[in-house]
Coordinates of C-alpha atoms in Angstrom, one line a residue:
M1 CA 43.9 -20.4 -47.5
A2 CA 41.2 -21.6 -49.8
T3 CA 42.4 -24.0 -52.5
S4 CA 41.6 -23.5 -56.2
R5 CA 38.5 -25.1 -57.5
S6 CA 37.6 -26.3 -61.0
E7 CA 34.6 -24.8 -62.8
D8 CA 32.4 -27.9 -62.6
V9 CA 32.7 -28.2 -58.8
E10 CA 29.5 -27.2 -57.0
P11 CA 30.1 -23.9 -55.2
S12 CA 29.6 -23.5 -51.5
I13 CA 26.3 -21.8 -50.6
S14 CA 26.4 -20.7 -47.0
D15 CA 23.3 -20.0 -44.9
L16 CA 24.5 -16.4 -44.7
T17 CA 24.3 -16.1 -48.5
I18 CA 20.7 -17.3 -48.5
R19 CA 19.8 -15.0 -45.7
R20 CA 21.3 -11.9 -47.4
I21 CA 19.4 -12.7 -50.6
I22 CA 16.1 -13.1 -48.7
Q23 CA 16.6 -9.9 -46.7
T24 CA 17.4 -8.0 -49.9
A25 CA 14.2 -9.4 -51.5
V26 CA 12.2 -8.1 -48.5
N27 CA 13.7 -4.6 -48.9
F28 CA 12.9 -4.5 -52.6
A29 CA 9.4 -5.6 -52.1
V30 CA 8.6 -3.0 -49.4
V31 CA 9.6 -0.2 -51.8
G32 CA 7.3 -1.5 -54.5
E33 CA 9.7 -3.6 -56.5
V34 CA 7.8 -6.8 -56.0
D35 CA 8.8 -8.2 -59.4
G36 CA 12.4 -7.5 -58.6
A37 CA 12.1 -9.3 -55.2
T38 CA 10.5 -12.3 -57.0
K39 CA 13.4 -12.5 -59.5
L40 CA 15.9 -12.3 -56.6
L41 CA 14.2 -15.2 -54.9
E42 CA 14.2 -17.2 -58.1
T43 CA 18.0 -17.2 -58.0
L44 CA 17.5 -19.6 -55.1
T45 CA 14.4 -21.6 -56.4
T46 CA 16.1 -22.4 -59.7
R47 CA 18.9 -24.1 -57.6
G48 CA 16.4 -26.2 -55.6
I49 CA 16.6 -24.0 -52.6
D50 CA 13.2 -23.2 -51.0
P51 CA 13.5 -19.7 -49.5
F52 CA 10.4 -20.2 -47.5
Q53 CA 11.6 -23.3 -45.9
Y54 CA 14.7 -21.4 -44.8
S55 CA 12.7 -18.4 -43.6
D56 CA 10.3 -20.5 -41.6
F57 CA 13.2 -21.1 -39.2
E58 CA 15.7 -18.4 -39.7
Y59 CA 14.0 -15.3 -41.1
L60 CA 10.3 -15.5 -40.4
F61 CA 9.3 -12.3 -42.2
L62 CA 9.8 -13.4 -45.8
K63 CA 6.7 -15.4 -46.3
P64 CA 4.1 -12.9 -45.0
C65 CA 6.0 -10.2 -46.9
M66 CA 6.0 -11.9 -50.3
F67 CA 2.6 -13.6 -50.0
F68 CA 0.8 -10.3 -49.0
A69 CA 2.8 -8.5 -51.7
W70 CA 1.8 -11.0 -54.4
E71 CA -1.8 -10.9 -53.2
A72 CA -2.0 -7.1 -53.3
T73 CA -0.3 -6.9 -56.7
S74 CA -1.9 -10.0 -58.3
S75 CA 1.5 -11.2 -59.3
W76 CA 1.8 -14.7 -57.9
P77 CA 4.7 -16.6 -59.4
S78 CA 4.0 -20.0 -60.9
W79 CA 6.2 -21.9 -58.4
V80 CA 3.9 -21.0 -55.5
P81 CA 1.2 -23.7 -55.3
E82 CA -2.4 -22.7 -55.7
E83 CA -3.3 -24.3 -52.3
E84 CA -1.0 -21.9 -50.6
R85 CA -2.8 -18.8 -52.0
T86 CA -6.2 -19.5 -50.5
E87 CA -7.9 -17.0 -48.2
E88 CA -7.7 -19.5 -45.4
K89 CA -3.9 -19.8 -45.8
L90 CA -3.5 -16.0 -46.0
Q91 CA -5.5 -15.5 -42.8
E92 CA -3.3 -18.1 -41.0
L93 CA -0.3 -16.2 -42.3
E94 CA -1.8 -12.9 -41.1
L95 CA -2.1 -14.4 -37.6
E96 CA 1.5 -15.6 -37.7
G97 CA 2.7 -12.2 -38.9
R98 CA 0.9 -10.4 -36.1
K99 CA 2.7 -12.5 -33.5
H100 CA 5.9 -10.5 -34.2
W101 CA 4.2 -7.4 -32.7
L102 CA 2.1 -9.1 -30.0
E103 CA 5.1 -10.9 -28.5
R104 CA 6.1 -7.6 -26.9
F105 CA 2.6 -6.4 -26.0
S106 CA 0.9 -7.4 -22.7
Q107 CA -2.7 -6.7 -23.8
E108 CA -5.0 -9.0 -25.7
W109 CA -5.3 -8.2 -29.4
D110 CA -8.5 -6.5 -30.5
V111 CA -9.3 -4.1 -33.4
T112 CA -10.3 -1.1 -31.2
E113 CA -9.0 2.4 -30.6
E114 CA -8.4 1.5 -27.0
I115 CA -5.9 -1.2 -27.9
A116 CA -4.3 1.1 -30.5
Q117 CA -3.8 3.8 -27.8
K118 CA -2.3 1.3 -25.4
A119 CA 0.1 0.1 -28.1
L120 CA 1.2 3.7 -28.8
D121 CA 1.7 4.2 -25.0
M122 CA 4.0 1.1 -25.0
A123 CA 5.9 2.6 -28.0
Y124 CA 6.6 5.9 -26.4
N125 CA 6.6 5.0 -22.7
G126 CA 7.7 1.4 -22.7
L127 CA 11.1 0.0 -22.0
T128 CA 13.6 2.4 -20.5
T129 CA 17.0 2.7 -22.2
N130 CA 18.9 1.9 -19.1
L131 CA 18.0 -0.2 -16.0
P132 CA 19.0 0.4 -12.5
D133 CA 22.1 -1.6 -11.5
Y134 CA 22.2 -3.9 -8.5
N135 CA 25.7 -5.4 -8.4
G136 CA 26.7 -5.9 -12.1
T137 CA 25.5 -9.4 -12.5
L138 CA 23.2 -10.5 -15.4
A139 CA 21.0 -12.5 -13.1
G140 CA 20.4 -9.4 -11.0
Q141 CA 19.3 -7.4 -14.0
V142 CA 16.8 -10.2 -14.9
I143 CA 15.2 -9.7 -11.5
Q144 CA 15.3 -6.0 -11.9
A145 CA 13.5 -6.1 -15.2
E146 CA 10.8 -8.5 -13.9
V147 CA 10.0 -6.3 -10.9
M148 CA 9.8 -3.1 -13.0
T149 CA 7.5 -5.0 -15.4
A150 CA 5.2 -6.0 -12.5
N151 CA 5.2 -2.4 -11.2
G152 CA 4.0 -1.1 -14.6
D153 CA 7.2 0.8 -15.3
F154 CA 7.3 -0.4 -18.9
S155 CA 3.7 0.7 -19.8
Y156 CA 1.9 -2.1 -21.6
S157 CA 5.1 -3.9 -22.6
A158 CA 5.3 -7.7 -22.1
S159 CA 8.0 -8.8 -19.8
P160 CA 11.4 -8.2 -21.4
N161 CA 12.5 -11.5 -19.8
G162 CA 10.3 -13.4 -22.2
P163 CA 9.1 -15.7 -23.5
M164 CA 10.6 -14.5 -26.8
A165 CA 12.2 -15.9 -29.9
I166 CA 15.8 -17.0 -29.5
R167 CA 17.1 -14.5 -32.1
Y168 CA 16.5 -11.7 -29.6
M169 CA 18.5 -13.2 -26.8
K170 CA 21.7 -11.4 -27.5
K171 CA 20.1 -8.0 -27.8
A172 CA 18.1 -8.6 -24.6
M173 CA 21.3 -9.2 -22.8
W174 CA 22.9 -6.1 -24.2
W175 CA 19.9 -4.1 -22.9
R176 CA 19.9 -5.7 -19.4
Q177 CA 23.6 -5.1 -18.9
G178 CA 23.4 -1.5 -20.4
I179 CA 26.1 -2.3 -23.0
F180 CA 24.0 -1.4 -26.1
P181 CA 20.4 -1.2 -25.2
Y182 CA 19.0 0.6 -28.2
P183 CA 18.1 -2.4 -30.6
F184 CA 16.0 -4.1 -27.9
V185 CA 14.2 -0.9 -26.9
Q186 CA 13.6 -0.2 -30.6
L187 CA 11.9 -3.6 -30.9
Y188 CA 9.2 -2.6 -28.4
R189 CA 8.7 0.8 -30.1
T190 CA 8.4 -0.9 -33.5
S191 CA 5.9 -3.4 -32.2
G192 CA 3.8 -0.7 -30.6
L193 CA 3.7 1.5 -33.7
M194 CA 2.8 -1.5 -35.9
I195 CA 0.0 -2.7 -33.7
A196 CA -1.5 0.8 -33.8
L197 CA -1.0 1.3 -37.5
D198 CA -2.6 -2.1 -38.4
I199 CA -5.6 -1.3 -36.2
Y200 CA -6.1 2.2 -37.6
L201 CA -5.9 0.8 -41.2
R202 CA -8.6 -1.8 -40.3
L203 CA -10.8 0.9 -38.7
D204 CA -10.4 3.1 -41.8
K205 CA -8.8 5.9 -39.6
E206 CA -7.0 7.4 -42.6
E207 CA -5.6 10.4 -40.9
E208 CA -4.2 8.5 -37.9
A209 CA -2.8 5.8 -40.1
Q210 CA -1.1 8.3 -42.4
E211 CA 0.5 10.1 -39.5
L212 CA 1.7 6.8 -38.0
F213 CA 3.0 5.6 -41.4
K214 CA 5.2 8.7 -41.6
K215 CA 6.7 7.9 -38.2
V216 CA 7.3 4.3 -39.3
C217 CA 9.1 5.6 -42.5
D218 CA 11.3 7.8 -40.3
R219 CA 12.4 4.7 -38.4
F220 CA 13.3 2.4 -41.2
H221 CA 16.9 2.2 -40.0
T222 CA 15.8 0.9 -36.6
E223 CA 15.5 -2.7 -35.4
E224 CA 13.1 -4.8 -37.4
Q225 CA 11.0 -1.8 -38.5
I226 CA 10.9 -2.9 -42.1
E227 CA 10.4 -6.6 -41.2
Q228 CA 7.5 -5.9 -38.9
L229 CA 5.8 -3.5 -41.4
V230 CA 5.8 -6.2 -44.1
C231 CA 3.9 -8.5 -41.8
S232 CA 0.8 -6.3 -42.0
R233 CA -1.6 -7.5 -44.7
A234 CA -3.6 -4.3 -44.3
A235 CA -0.5 -2.2 -44.9
W236 CA 0.1 -4.0 -48.2
K237 CA -3.4 -3.5 -49.4
Q238 CA -3.8 0.1 -48.4
I239 CA -0.3 1.6 -48.6
L240 CA 2.6 -0.4 -49.8
A241 CA 1.1 -1.9 -53.0
V242 CA -0.9 1.1 -54.2
P243 CA 0.2 2.5 -57.6
E244 CA 1.2 5.9 -56.2
R245 CA 3.9 4.2 -54.0
P246 CA 3.8 6.8 -51.2
L247 CA 6.6 5.1 -49.4
L248 CA 9.1 6.4 -52.1
D249 CA 8.1 10.0 -51.4
F250 CA 8.5 9.5 -47.6
L251 CA 11.9 8.0 -48.1
N252 CA 12.9 10.5 -50.9
I253 CA 13.8 7.6 -53.3
H254 CA 13.4 8.1 -57.1
A255 CA 11.6 5.2 -58.7
A256 CA 13.9 5.3 -61.7
K257 CA 16.9 4.4 -59.6
L258 CA 15.3 1.2 -58.2
R259 CA 15.2 -0.9 -61.4
P260 CA 19.0 -0.7 -61.9
A261 CA 19.5 -1.6 -58.3
V262 CA 17.4 -4.7 -58.7
S263 CA 19.3 -5.7 -61.7
R264 CA 22.7 -5.3 -59.9
A265 CA 21.4 -7.3 -56.9
C266 CA 20.2 -10.2 -59.1
Q267 CA 23.6 -10.2 -61.0
M268 CA 25.5 -10.2 -57.7
A269 CA 23.3 -13.1 -56.4
E270 CA 23.8 -15.1 -59.6
S271 CA 27.6 -14.5 -59.5
R272 CA 27.8 -15.6 -55.9
L273 CA 25.7 -18.7 -56.3
Q274 CA 27.5 -19.8 -59.5
A275 CA 31.1 -19.0 -58.6
G276 CA 31.2 -19.2 -54.9
P277 CA 32.3 -16.5 -52.4
R278 CA 34.5 -13.6 -53.7
R279 CA 37.4 -12.9 -51.4
R280 CA 38.5 -9.4 -52.0
Y281 CA 41.9 -9.9 -50.4
A282 CA 42.7 -13.5 -51.3
G283 CA 46.3 -14.1 -52.3
Q284 CA 47.6 -11.0 -50.5
T285 CA 50.8 -11.4 -48.4
I286 CA 50.5 -11.2 -44.6
E287 CA 52.5 -7.9 -44.6
K288 CA 50.0 -6.4 -47.1
L289 CA 47.0 -7.6 -45.1
V290 CA 48.4 -6.1 -41.9
H291 CA 48.8 -2.7 -43.7
I292 CA 45.3 -3.0 -45.2
I293 CA 43.7 -3.6 -41.8
S294 CA 45.5 -0.7 -40.2
E295 CA 44.6 1.6 -43.1
N296 CA 40.9 0.5 -43.1
T297 CA 40.6 0.9 -39.4
F298 CA 42.1 4.4 -39.6
K299 CA 39.7 5.4 -42.3
N300 CA 36.5 3.7 -41.4
C301 CA 36.3 3.2 -37.6
P302 CA 33.7 5.7 -36.2
Y303 CA 35.8 6.7 -33.2
D304 CA 33.5 9.6 -32.3
R305 CA 30.5 7.3 -32.2
L306 CA 32.3 4.8 -30.1
D307 CA 33.5 7.4 -27.7
A308 CA 29.9 8.2 -26.9
Y309 CA 29.7 4.8 -25.1
R310 CA 32.9 5.4 -23.0
P311 CA 33.2 7.2 -19.7
R312 CA 33.9 10.9 -19.8
G313 CA 37.7 11.5 -19.7
N314 CA 38.4 8.0 -20.8
L315 CA 38.2 8.4 -24.6
R316 CA 40.0 5.9 -26.8
A317 CA 43.4 6.6 -28.2
R318 CA 43.3 6.9 -32.0
P319 CA 45.9 6.0 -34.6
Q320 CA 47.6 9.0 -36.0
S321 CA 48.2 7.6 -39.4
S322 CA 47.1 4.8 -41.7
N323 CA 49.9 2.6 -40.2
G324 CA 49.0 3.5 -36.7
L325 CA 48.1 -0.1 -35.7
I326 CA 51.4 -1.5 -36.7
R327 CA 54.1 -2.1 -34.1
R328 CA 57.8 -2.7 -34.2
R329 CA 58.5 -6.2 -35.4
C330 CA 59.5 -9.1 -33.2
Y331 CA 62.9 -10.5 -33.9
V332 CA 63.7 -14.2 -34.4
A333 CA 65.2 -14.4 -30.9
G334 CA 61.9 -13.1 -29.4
I335 CA 59.8 -15.6 -31.4
R336 CA 62.0 -18.4 -30.2
A337 CA 61.7 -17.2 -26.7
L338 CA 57.9 -17.2 -27.0
E339 CA 57.9 -20.8 -28.3
D340 CA 60.2 -21.8 -25.4
R341 CA 57.9 -20.2 -22.9
L342 CA 54.8 -21.8 -24.4
G343 CA 56.5 -25.1 -25.0
V344 CA 55.2 -25.5 -28.6
T345 CA 56.2 -24.8 -32.2
L346 CA 53.9 -22.0 -33.4
P347 CA 52.3 -22.0 -36.8
E348 CA 54.6 -20.6 -39.5
D349 CA 52.1 -17.9 -40.7
Y350 CA 51.8 -16.6 -37.1
K351 CA 55.6 -16.4 -36.7
E352 CA 55.7 -14.5 -40.0
F353 CA 53.1 -12.1 -38.7
L354 CA 55.2 -11.4 -35.6
S355 CA 58.2 -10.8 -37.7
I356 CA 56.3 -8.0 -39.5
T357 CA 54.5 -6.5 -36.5
N358 CA 54.6 -7.5 -32.8
G359 CA 50.8 -7.6 -32.5
L360 CA 48.2 -5.1 -33.8
D361 CA 46.5 -2.4 -31.9
S362 CA 42.7 -2.3 -31.7
M363 CA 41.2 -3.4 -35.1
W364 CA 37.9 -2.3 -36.6
D365 CA 35.8 -5.4 -37.3
G366 CA 32.8 -3.5 -38.7
Q367 CA 30.9 -3.4 -35.4
N368 CA 33.5 -3.0 -32.6
L369 CA 37.2 -2.4 -32.0
V370 CA 38.7 -5.7 -31.0
D371 CA 42.1 -6.6 -29.6
Y372 CA 42.7 -10.0 -31.1
L373 CA 46.5 -9.9 -31.7
A374 CA 48.6 -8.9 -28.7
G375 CA 52.4 -8.6 -28.6
A376 CA 54.5 -11.8 -28.2
Q377 CA 55.3 -10.8 -24.6
E378 CA 51.6 -11.0 -23.7
V379 CA 50.7 -14.3 -25.5
N380 CA 50.2 -17.1 -22.9
W381 CA 48.3 -20.2 -22.0
Q382 CA 44.9 -19.5 -20.5
E383 CA 42.4 -21.7 -18.6
L384 CA 39.1 -21.0 -20.3
D385 CA 36.8 -22.0 -17.5
F386 CA 34.0 -19.7 -18.8
L387 CA 33.8 -21.9 -21.9
E388 CA 33.8 -25.2 -20.1
G389 CA 30.9 -27.4 -21.0
N390 CA 30.4 -25.6 -24.3
E391 CA 30.9 -27.1 -27.7
L392 CA 33.9 -26.2 -29.9
P393 CA 32.4 -25.8 -33.4
L394 CA 35.0 -26.1 -36.1
L395 CA 32.5 -24.8 -38.7
N396 CA 30.5 -21.6 -38.5
D397 CA 28.6 -21.7 -35.3
G398 CA 25.0 -22.8 -35.9
E399 CA 25.7 -24.6 -39.2
P400 CA 24.2 -26.8 -40.5
L401 CA 20.9 -25.4 -39.3
A402 CA 18.8 -27.5 -36.9
W403 CA 15.9 -27.8 -39.3
T404 CA 18.1 -29.5 -42.0
K405 CA 18.3 -32.6 -39.8
N406 CA 22.1 -32.5 -40.4
I407 CA 23.0 -30.7 -37.2
L408 CA 26.4 -31.3 -35.6
E409 CA 26.6 -31.9 -31.9
W410 CA 30.3 -31.1 -31.4
P411 CA 32.0 -32.5 -28.3
K412 CA 31.9 -30.4 -25.2
M413 CA 35.1 -28.9 -23.9
E414 CA 36.3 -30.1 -20.5
K415 CA 38.8 -27.9 -18.7
P416 CA 39.7 -26.1 -22.0
R417 CA 43.2 -24.6 -22.1
C418 CA 44.4 -22.7 -25.1
I419 CA 47.1 -20.3 -26.2
C420 CA 45.5 -16.8 -26.1
L421 CA 47.0 -14.7 -28.9
S422 CA 45.1 -11.7 -27.6
G423 CA 46.8 -11.9 -24.2
D424 CA 45.4 -12.0 -20.7
I425 CA 41.6 -12.8 -20.9
N426 CA 41.0 -10.7 -17.8
H427 CA 42.7 -7.5 -19.1
Q428 CA 40.2 -4.7 -18.5
E429 CA 41.4 -2.5 -21.4
K430 CA 41.0 -5.1 -24.1
A431 CA 38.0 -6.5 -26.0
G432 CA 37.7 -9.9 -27.7
H433 CA 39.6 -13.2 -27.4
F434 CA 41.6 -15.0 -30.1
F435 CA 42.6 -18.6 -29.3
L436 CA 45.1 -21.0 -30.8
V437 CA 43.5 -24.4 -30.1
G438 CA 45.8 -27.4 -29.7
Q439 CA 45.2 -31.1 -30.6
D440 CA 43.9 -31.9 -27.1
L441 CA 40.7 -30.1 -28.1
L442 CA 41.0 -30.2 -31.9
H443 CA 41.4 -34.0 -32.2
P444 CA 38.1 -35.0 -30.5
A445 CA 36.2 -32.4 -32.5
K446 CA 37.7 -33.5 -35.8
D447 CA 37.2 -37.2 -34.9
Y448 CA 33.6 -36.6 -34.1
F449 CA 33.1 -34.8 -37.4
F450 CA 34.5 -37.5 -39.6
K451 CA 32.7 -40.3 -37.8
T452 CA 29.4 -38.4 -38.1
Y453 CA 30.2 -37.6 -41.8
E454 CA 30.4 -41.3 -42.6
Q455 CA 27.0 -41.9 -41.0
R456 CA 25.2 -39.2 -43.0
D457 CA 23.5 -39.8 -46.4
E458 CA 24.8 -38.4 -49.7
A459 CA 22.8 -35.1 -49.6
Q460 CA 23.9 -34.4 -46.0
R461 CA 27.5 -35.2 -46.9
R462 CA 27.3 -32.8 -49.8
E463 CA 26.1 -30.1 -47.4
L464 CA 28.9 -30.8 -45.0
D465 CA 31.4 -30.7 -47.9
R466 CA 30.2 -27.2 -48.7
L467 CA 30.5 -25.9 -45.2
V468 CA 34.0 -27.3 -44.8
Q469 CA 35.0 -25.7 -48.1
E470 CA 33.5 -22.4 -47.0
T471 CA 35.8 -22.3 -43.9
Y472 CA 38.9 -24.4 -44.8
G473 CA 39.1 -24.5 -48.6
S474 CA 38.9 -28.3 -48.8
M475 CA 38.2 -31.4 -46.8
E476 CA 41.8 -32.4 -47.1
D477 CA 43.0 -29.1 -45.5
F478 CA 40.4 -29.6 -42.7
R479 CA 41.6 -33.2 -42.1
N480 CA 45.2 -32.1 -41.8
L481 CA 44.5 -29.1 -39.5
E482 CA 47.3 -29.0 -36.9
W483 CA 46.1 -25.9 -35.0
G484 CA 42.6 -24.5 -34.6
L485 CA 42.1 -20.8 -34.7
V486 CA 39.0 -19.3 -33.2
S487 CA 37.7 -15.9 -32.0
W488 CA 35.2 -15.3 -29.3
T489 CA 33.7 -12.3 -27.7
A490 CA 31.6 -11.9 -24.5
W491 CA 29.0 -9.8 -26.2
E492 CA 28.4 -12.0 -29.3
F493 CA 28.5 -15.4 -27.5
T494 CA 29.7 -17.0 -30.8
V495 CA 32.8 -19.0 -31.8
Y496 CA 34.2 -18.1 -35.2
P497 CA 36.7 -20.6 -36.7
Y498 CA 39.4 -19.7 -39.2
N499 CA 41.7 -21.6 -41.5
R500 CA 45.1 -20.3 -40.4
L501 CA 46.0 -16.7 -39.6
R502 CA 46.1 -15.6 -43.2
D503 CA 42.4 -16.5 -43.5
F504 CA 41.7 -14.5 -40.3
L505 CA 43.6 -11.5 -41.6
E506 CA 41.7 -11.6 -45.0
Q507 CA 38.4 -11.6 -43.2
M508 CA 39.4 -8.8 -40.9
A509 CA 40.6 -6.7 -43.8
E510 CA 37.2 -7.1 -45.5
A511 CA 35.3 -6.4 -42.3
S512 CA 37.3 -3.3 -41.6
L513 CA 35.9 -1.8 -44.8
R514 CA 32.5 -1.3 -43.2
Q515 CA 31.7 2.3 -42.7
E516 CA 29.4 3.9 -40.2
R517 CA 25.7 3.6 -41.0
P518 CA 22.8 4.4 -38.6
W519 CA 21.3 0.9 -38.9
L520 CA 24.5 -0.9 -37.9
N521 CA 25.2 -2.0 -34.3
M522 CA 28.4 -0.2 -33.6
F523 CA 29.3 0.3 -29.9
E524 CA 31.9 -0.1 -27.2
P525 CA 31.2 -3.5 -25.5
R526 CA 33.5 -3.0 -22.5
F527 CA 31.4 -0.3 -20.9
R528 CA 27.8 -0.2 -19.6
R529 CA 25.4 2.5 -18.4
T530 CA 22.7 2.3 -15.8
T531 CA 20.2 4.7 -14.3
N532 CA 21.9 4.9 -11.0
T533 CA 25.4 5.8 -12.3
D534 CA 26.5 9.1 -13.6
D535 CA 28.8 7.7 -16.3
A536 CA 29.7 4.5 -18.2
F537 CA 31.7 2.0 -16.3
I538 CA 33.6 -1.2 -17.3
V539 CA 31.7 -4.4 -17.7
P540 CA 33.0 -7.1 -15.3
K541 CA 35.0 -9.8 -17.0
T542 CA 32.5 -12.3 -15.4
F543 CA 30.0 -11.4 -18.1
H544 CA 30.8 -14.4 -20.2
I545 CA 27.7 -16.2 -21.7
S546 CA 27.5 -19.0 -24.3
T547 CA 24.2 -20.1 -25.8
K548 CA 25.3 -23.0 -28.0
H549 CA 23.3 -25.4 -25.8
I550 CA 20.0 -23.7 -26.6
K551 CA 18.5 -25.4 -29.7
D552 CA 14.8 -24.4 -29.5
Q553 CA 13.3 -21.8 -31.8
D554 CA 11.4 -20.2 -29.0
I555 CA 12.5 -20.3 -25.4
S556 CA 11.4 -18.6 -22.2
F557 CA 14.0 -16.2 -20.8
K558 CA 12.9 -16.7 -17.2
L559 CA 15.1 -17.2 -14.3
D560 CA 15.6 -20.9 -15.0
L561 CA 17.5 -20.0 -18.2
Y562 CA 19.9 -17.8 -16.3
D563 CA 20.2 -20.4 -13.6
N564 CA 21.4 -22.8 -16.3
L565 CA 23.7 -20.2 -18.0
A566 CA 25.2 -19.4 -14.6
K567 CA 26.3 -23.0 -14.2
K568 CA 28.0 -23.0 -17.6
T569 CA 29.9 -19.7 -17.3
R570 CA 31.8 -17.5 -15.0
L571 CA 28.6 -15.5 -14.3
D572 CA 28.2 -15.3 -10.6
P573 CA 24.4 -15.8 -9.8
A574 CA 24.4 -13.0 -7.2
I575 CA 20.7 -12.7 -7.4
M576 CA 19.0 -16.0 -8.2
C577 CA 15.7 -17.6 -7.6
T578 CA 16.7 -20.5 -5.4
K579 CA 15.4 -23.1 -3.0
V580 CA 17.9 -23.4 -0.2
Q581 CA 17.6 -27.0 1.1
R582 CA 20.8 -26.9 3.1
K583 CA 19.1 -24.5 5.7
Y584 CA 22.2 -22.3 5.9
S585 CA 23.3 -19.1 4.0
C586 CA 24.8 -15.8 4.7
R587 CA 22.1 -13.9 6.6
K588 CA 23.7 -10.5 5.9
C589 CA 23.4 -11.3 2.2
Y590 CA 19.8 -12.6 2.5
L591 CA 18.5 -9.6 4.4
L592 CA 19.7 -7.1 1.8
L593 CA 16.8 -7.5 -0.6
K594 CA 14.5 -9.8 1.3
D595 CA 11.7 -7.2 1.8
E596 CA 11.9 -5.9 -1.8
W597 CA 12.2 -9.2 -3.7
E598 CA 10.3 -11.6 -1.5
E599 CA 7.2 -11.7 -3.7
I600 CA 9.0 -12.6 -6.9
P601 CA 7.9 -16.1 -8.0
C602 CA 10.4 -18.8 -8.3
A603 CA 10.5 -19.8 -12.0
K604 CA 12.6 -22.9 -11.3
A605 CA 14.0 -23.9 -8.0
R606 CA 17.7 -24.7 -7.9
E607 CA 19.6 -27.0 -5.4
K608 CA 22.1 -24.7 -3.9
G609 CA 24.4 -27.3 -2.2
G610 CA 26.3 -26.8 1.1
A611 CA 28.6 -23.8 0.6
M612 CA 28.3 -21.0 3.2
G613 CA 28.3 -17.2 2.4
A614 CA 31.7 -15.8 1.7
C615 CA 31.7 -13.7 4.9
G616 CA 30.9 -16.8 7.0
N617 CA 27.6 -15.6 8.5
P618 CA 25.1 -18.6 8.5
A619 CA 21.4 -18.2 9.0
L620 CA 18.4 -20.5 8.9
I621 CA 16.4 -20.3 5.7
D622 CA 13.6 -22.8 5.1
R623 CA 11.4 -21.1 2.5
K624 CA 11.7 -20.6 -1.3
E625 CA 13.1 -17.1 -1.4
I626 CA 15.2 -14.7 -3.4
E627 CA 18.8 -14.7 -2.4
T628 CA 21.5 -12.1 -3.0
I629 CA 24.9 -11.4 -1.6
C630 CA 26.2 -8.5 0.4
D631 CA 29.0 -6.2 -0.8
E632 CA 31.5 -8.0 1.4
C633 CA 30.7 -11.3 -0.1
F634 CA 30.8 -9.9 -3.6
K635 CA 34.3 -8.4 -3.1
K636 CA 35.6 -11.7 -1.6
Q637 CA 34.2 -13.7 -4.5
K638 CA 35.8 -11.3 -7.0
K639 CA 39.1 -11.4 -5.2
K640 CA 39.0 -15.2 -5.1
R641 CA 38.6 -15.3 -8.8
G642 CA 41.5 -13.0 -9.4
F643 CA 39.6 -9.8 -10.4

């Protein structure tokens, strides 16, 4: 629980806070409140935070948005240097902004109607929502996407395997697996529409541009539609910054309501930056927090929307009342029996939780229903082999940011073993994992942090102090941490640390307030759909990916990436680009897709080693080929791993 803080202590300013302020500024600018967007950014600049330095790495749309807006409205703020406003600089920025569209377009950029038509064809006939499934592995879906791209099945779309910016990696995986494909598909449609709109504006095709702009406005809730629109310098000059502000009419927004909204946003930003984060449920008892989470889930979880992602006839059971998530409490004898079985003394707040409710049913976290807190009878030690070789971040994953030169390279976990408060990690009816991390993993991570802390300069230490305060309340609480508490999901690929169970419950109570909105990613992550199945089906528990080891801003999502990921996780590389030097493999496996996949180029050859096929059928292979496995091998491998 966060400790109290005196007024003169500098508040924690998380990267998430900066990002939210920047995103809100972009939204204000696009609806014509450029002055309001500037004032919002000045809440950062007055504190020595350069929003453009942050956006150059984390939110690349801010600079083209504001520079083009200031140019179009002749309202440059004094804190933007004159040398940054030159035509040469703006043309460079225009080129950079265009890359967000062209990254997904296979054709060369040219201001012609032919290119505009090809871009529109990509928008409407590009990526399909669902891919055919081979055998449920992510590596297989990579090959599937590459072949369909080569065959022209995605119109003029660039390969969905990349190269692409790392921020799209998660959504690309959702699409390949058929878990939640819509954001990634929307990116391609957004790019196609923006390429065509920008070209029509440059060609003075007013009628075509007007029609396209209406379509863009209808899609403002879709993935990056606003962000990519603000990267068009032509759109700012001819549409967004004109006095009539046609965008407000298209969106049915009254201009008089915008100014109060800007004032409220600036006040909220100032309050957050001056006083630190506001925790709505701070100080509540564990019993009260449990009831709040149950009530918020009952009221706010969009069960109908989530059921659309589940198989027919397998709809989710819903709570019948606001206390529907709460179970009969666990008695003292049951808690002692759990400690005896685990061989540890559990944290006091967790034992208090069990004495109130023996676990919680599926909780609404604002995006998914998660099963983080199982009953005492299900809690057990688990070998987390799918996280082996990954880092255990005790601060928010990804902080400090790489560009700050204060990044932390946490120790990698070797044979990680934790108490799983969410129960069996292979349970097919549950989503999400919640781990109690012992000193065997916690001590090396804390030891690394404090040794690194001593080596950093004063400014870097101040930043680390803020981040520790953000998560644990104080450096002293962090130093005395006896148990680590982290959540992890197979679809987010991110470790989230918490300061004791009370902190987790506070955050869950706040997250469960989120209501359904069309622009929010809300879905059932345990089920996937493909074009060759009639209904949704369960995602194999082998779909565990971590991307902490990827540091680059832009990476190529070719087969070499998935080859690397497969080594780090439980993902079985059933279809992988390989070079088989050992000369032996399962011929039955090899022949399955040999004719179909033989022409796929090898992105990065991998040494396979000496293991034979699971069905024991060797065959001579002496060329660089595509290898798969037969159904028999696949079943045996699954059985061997306990699925």
